[in-house]
mmCIF file of C-alpha atoms in Angstrom:
data_model
loop_
_atom_site.group_PDB
_atom_site.id
_atom_site.type_symbol
_atom_site.label_atom_id
_atom_site.label_comp_id
_atom_site.label_asym_id
_atom_site.label_seq_id
_atom_site.Cartn_x
_atom_site.Cartn_y
_atom_site.Cartn_z
ATOM 1 C CA MET A 1 -0.187 -0.347 0.044
ATOM 2 C CA LEU A 2 2.887 2.357 1.102
ATOM 3 C CA GLU A 3 4.845 1.458 -2.373
ATOM 4 C CA LEU A 4 1.285 2.338 -4.390
ATOM 5 C CA LEU A 5 0.679 5.640 -2.672
ATOM 6 C CA ASP A 6 4.430 6.850 -2.083
ATOM 7 C CA GLY A 7 5.251 5.905 -5.619
ATOM 8 C CA ALA A 8 2.422 7.755 -7.160
ATOM 9 C CA VAL A 9 2.961 10.960 -4.983
ATOM 10 C CA SER A 10 6.587 10.775 -6.062
ATOM 11 C CA GLU A 11 5.481 10.444 -9.738
ATOM 12 C CA ALA A 12 3.396 13.474 -9.328
ATOM 13 C CA TYR A 13 6.230 15.466 -7.959
ATOM 14 C CA ALA A 14 8.249 14.601 -10.738
ATOM 15 C CA ARG A 15 5.696 15.407 -13.407
ATOM 16 C CA GLU A 16 5.645 18.893 -11.792
ATOM 17 C CA GLY A 17 9.498 19.203 -12.319
ATOM 18 C CA LEU A 18 10.127 19.108 -8.680
ATOM 19 C CA ALA A 19 13.216 17.060 -7.338
ATOM 20 C CA TYR A 20 11.487 16.317 -3.933
ATOM 21 C CA ARG A 21 10.986 13.207 -1.758
ATOM 22 C CA PRO A 22 7.367 12.648 -0.106
ATOM 23 C CA ARG A 23 9.484 12.024 3.035
ATOM 24 C CA TYR A 24 10.477 15.586 3.102
ATOM 25 C CA THR A 25 7.050 16.565 3.608
ATOM 26 C CA PRO A 26 6.656 16.300 7.369
ATOM 27 C CA VAL A 27 9.800 18.452 7.876
ATOM 28 C CA MET A 28 8.600 21.124 5.526
ATOM 29 C CA ARG A 29 5.165 21.151 7.134
ATOM 30 C CA ALA A 30 6.705 21.472 10.345
ATOM 31 C CA LEU A 31 8.995 24.270 9.499
ATOM 32 C CA MET A 32 5.844 26.223 7.858
ATOM 33 C CA GLU A 33 4.150 26.229 11.423
ATOM 34 C CA ARG A 34 7.400 27.052 13.404
ATOM 35 C CA GLU A 35 10.871 28.205 12.073
ATOM 36 C CA PRO A 36 13.407 27.570 13.332
ATOM 37 C CA SER A 37 12.589 24.487 14.687
ATOM 38 C CA THR A 38 14.776 21.795 16.721
ATOM 39 C CA ILE A 39 14.846 18.191 15.510
ATOM 40 C CA GLY A 40 13.040 17.226 18.588
ATOM 41 C CA HIS A 41 10.025 19.870 17.722
ATOM 42 C CA ILE A 42 9.984 18.662 14.109
ATOM 43 C CA ALA A 43 9.789 15.034 15.324
ATOM 44 C CA ALA A 44 6.964 15.948 17.684
ATOM 45 C CA ALA A 45 4.994 18.008 15.060
ATOM 46 C CA ALA A 46 5.460 15.418 12.519
ATOM 47 C CA GLY A 47 4.668 12.312 14.598
ATOM 48 C CA ILE A 48 7.881 10.554 13.539
ATOM 49 C CA THR A 49 11.266 9.694 15.328
ATOM 50 C CA GLN A 50 14.130 11.945 15.976
ATOM 51 C CA PRO A 51 16.430 9.719 13.918
ATOM 52 C CA ALA A 52 14.151 9.643 11.169
ATOM 53 C CA VAL A 53 14.022 13.480 11.382
ATOM 54 C CA THR A 54 17.866 13.496 11.601
ATOM 55 C CA GLN A 55 18.333 11.777 8.661
ATOM 56 C CA THR A 56 15.716 13.099 6.543
ATOM 57 C CA VAL A 57 17.131 16.715 7.678
ATOM 58 C CA ALA A 58 20.760 15.735 6.406
ATOM 59 C CA LEU A 59 19.190 14.775 3.018
ATOM 60 C CA MET A 60 17.240 18.203 2.668
ATOM 61 C CA VAL A 61 20.465 19.817 3.594
ATOM 62 C CA LYS A 62 22.399 18.516 0.883
ATOM 63 C CA GLU A 63 19.550 19.214 -1.441
ATOM 64 C CA GLY A 64 19.745 22.907 -0.069
ATOM 65 C CA LEU A 65 16.116 22.904 1.002
ATOM 66 C CA VAL A 66 16.999 23.424 4.853
ATOM 67 C CA SER A 67 19.843 24.663 6.789
ATOM 68 C CA ALA A 68 20.725 23.274 10.209
ATOM 69 C CA ARG A 69 22.846 24.931 12.567
ATOM 70 C CA SER A 70 23.837 24.320 16.185
ATOM 71 C CA GLU A 71 22.358 26.899 18.833
ATOM 72 C CA PRO A 72 24.985 29.409 20.186
ATOM 73 C CA GLY A 73 24.501 28.354 23.843
ATOM 74 C CA ASP A 74 23.986 24.500 23.111
ATOM 75 C CA ARG A 75 26.091 22.701 20.578
ATOM 76 C CA ARG A 76 23.910 19.509 20.729
ATOM 77 C CA GLU A 77 20.740 21.360 19.753
ATOM 78 C CA ARG A 78 20.189 22.142 16.084
ATOM 79 C CA LEU A 79 17.949 24.710 14.720
ATOM 80 C CA VAL A 80 16.500 23.838 11.327
ATOM 81 C CA ARG A 81 15.383 26.755 8.716
ATOM 82 C CA LEU A 82 14.183 26.746 5.398
ATOM 83 C CA THR A 83 16.601 28.189 2.941
ATOM 84 C CA GLU A 84 15.611 30.510 0.235
ATOM 85 C CA ALA A 85 15.511 27.414 -2.233
ATOM 86 C CA GLY A 86 13.261 25.853 0.326
ATOM 87 C CA ARG A 87 10.921 28.922 0.645
ATOM 88 C CA GLU A 88 10.508 29.413 -3.024
ATOM 89 C CA LEU A 89 9.432 25.553 -3.518
ATOM 90 C CA LEU A 90 6.748 25.779 -0.891
ATOM 91 C CA PRO A 91 3.880 27.377 -3.371
ATOM 92 C CA ARG A 92 4.407 24.641 -5.987
ATOM 93 C CA LEU A 93 4.638 21.915 -3.071
ATOM 94 C CA GLN A 94 1.348 23.079 -1.595
ATOM 95 C CA ALA A 95 -0.262 22.970 -5.227
ATOM 96 C CA CYS A 96 0.888 19.123 -5.132
ATOM 97 C CA TRP A 97 -0.053 18.565 -1.476
ATOM 98 C CA ARG A 98 -3.975 20.028 -2.321
ATOM 99 C CA ALA A 99 -3.921 17.707 -5.217
ATOM 100 C CA THR A 100 -2.830 14.681 -3.253
ATOM 101 C CA ALA A 101 -5.552 15.726 -0.281
ATOM 102 C CA GLY A 102 -8.211 15.736 -3.097
ATOM 103 C CA ALA A 103 -7.079 12.286 -4.656
ATOM 104 C CA ALA A 104 -7.275 10.623 -0.927
ATOM 105 C CA ALA A 105 -10.437 12.262 -0.283
ATOM 106 C CA ASP A 106 -11.747 10.740 -3.729
ATOM 107 C CA LEU A 107 -10.204 7.357 -2.545
ATOM 108 C CA ASP A 108 -12.109 7.460 0.711
ATOM 109 C CA ALA A 109 -15.210 8.233 -0.912
ATOM 110 C CA GLU A 110 -14.947 4.848 -2.916
ATOM 111 C CA LEU A 111 -13.941 2.602 -0.111
ATOM 112 C CA PRO A 112 -16.790 1.178 2.187
ATOM 113 C CA THR A 113 -14.693 2.360 5.196
ATOM 114 C CA PRO A 114 -12.275 5.568 4.664
ATOM 115 C CA LEU A 115 -8.754 4.441 4.376
ATOM 116 C CA SER A 116 -7.838 7.515 6.656
ATOM 117 C CA LEU A 117 -10.335 6.106 9.290
ATOM 118 C CA THR A 118 -8.812 2.698 8.923
ATOM 119 C CA LEU A 119 -5.118 4.143 9.433
ATOM 120 C CA GLU A 120 -6.321 5.976 12.295
ATOM 121 C CA LYS A 121 -7.482 2.593 14.121
ATOM 122 C CA ALA A 122 -4.472 0.977 12.934
ATOM 123 C CA ILE A 123 -2.025 3.564 14.319
ATOM 124 C CA ALA A 124 -4.094 3.833 17.449
ATOM 125 C CA ALA A 125 -3.706 0.145 17.848
ATOM 126 C CA LEU A 126 -0.323 -0.089 17.155
ATOM 127 C CA GLU A 127 0.377 2.546 19.530
ATOM 128 C CA VAL A 128 -1.583 0.226 22.303
ATOM 129 C CA LYS A 129 0.562 -2.879 21.243
ATOM 130 C CA PRO A 130 3.413 -2.229 18.704
ATOM 131 C CA PHE A 131 4.056 -4.615 15.709
ATOM 132 C CA GLY A 132 6.898 -6.126 17.177
ATOM 133 C CA GLU A 133 5.121 -7.188 20.179
ATOM 134 C CA ARG A 134 2.430 -8.619 17.880
ATOM 135 C CA ILE A 135 5.282 -10.613 16.055
ATOM 136 C CA ALA A 136 6.527 -12.015 18.707
ATOM 137 C CA GLU A 137 3.237 -13.204 20.255
ATOM 138 C CA ALA A 138 2.409 -14.717 16.801
ATOM 139 C CA ARG A 139 5.733 -16.680 16.994
ATOM 140 C CA ALA A 140 4.841 -18.006 20.740
ATOM 141 C CA ARG A 141 1.491 -19.286 19.210
ATOM 142 C CA LEU A 142 2.935 -20.943 16.319
ATOM 143 C CA ALA A 143 5.587 -22.515 18.549
ATOM 144 C CA ALA A 144 3.161 -23.820 21.025
ATOM 145 C CA GLN A 145 1.217 -25.547 17.989
ATOM 146 C CA THR A 146 4.135 -26.967 16.930
ATOM 147 C CA PRO A 147 6.496 -27.857 19.447
ATOM 148 C CA LEU A 148 8.495 -30.521 17.672
ATOM 149 C CA ALA A 149 9.321 -27.978 14.683
ATOM 150 C CA HIS A 150 11.137 -25.679 17.337
ATOM 151 C CA GLN A 151 13.457 -28.056 19.302
ATOM 152 C CA PRO A 152 16.900 -28.431 18.776
ATOM 153 C CA PRO A 153 17.882 -31.554 16.812
ATOM 154 C CA SER A 154 19.142 -34.473 19.045
ATOM 155 C CA SER A 155 22.754 -35.142 19.564
ATOM 156 C CA THR A 156 22.517 -38.975 18.892
ATOM 157 C CA LYS A 157 22.997 -40.173 15.399
ATOM 158 C CA ALA A 158 19.812 -42.284 15.551
ATOM 159 C CA SER A 159 17.756 -39.135 15.012
ATOM 160 C CA ALA A 160 19.682 -38.046 12.042
ATOM 161 C CA ARG A 161 18.679 -41.316 10.233
ATOM 162 C CA PRO A 162 15.219 -41.512 8.410
ATOM 163 C CA GLY A 163 12.934 -43.122 10.931
ATOM 164 C CA GLY A 164 15.442 -42.908 13.821
ATOM 165 C CA VAL A 165 16.786 -46.054 12.860
ATOM 166 C CA ARG A 166 20.433 -46.410 14.197
ATOM 167 C CA ARG A 167 23.093 -48.035 11.489
ATOM 168 C CA LYS A 168 24.993 -50.968 13.306
ATOM 169 C CA PRO A 169 28.839 -50.118 12.917
ATOM 170 C CA ARG A 170 30.781 -51.571 10.231
ATOM 171 C CA HIS A 171 34.005 -53.543 11.257
ATOM 172 C CA SER A 172 36.702 -53.834 8.767
#
């Protein structure tokens, strides 16, 4: 699902002549609300992790969309700002975002349950019980159903033979 949606959004940016990645959007939106912003503020505003924001900001710095400078009083805290190039891109991006929002609304209208509502519910459920925990539980259920499949092999040679039959040693 993510590939289908993200790929289509990437193609829409390319058709508009924009060399822009969809992953930049949460950072751009956060900076539109409050600039300059720290990595922590952007992460909170966008609902993504600080490491993800740090990686995205590093890419955006390389592409000249934002600048990131340490605060004079605190070398650990970096302030992120839009560059002139980033600021000039905003009107074109906002037009793309409006088109994307319109397409999402059209998709929601076609579905028996709007995708946006389903995703909200899925996110809420994953916040209560993360997917990693769900995988561990599923693995434990599978192990309980098929205990022999998860036992380490026996150290006897007999178990390694088909049917557990032991060979007689040959004497030469």
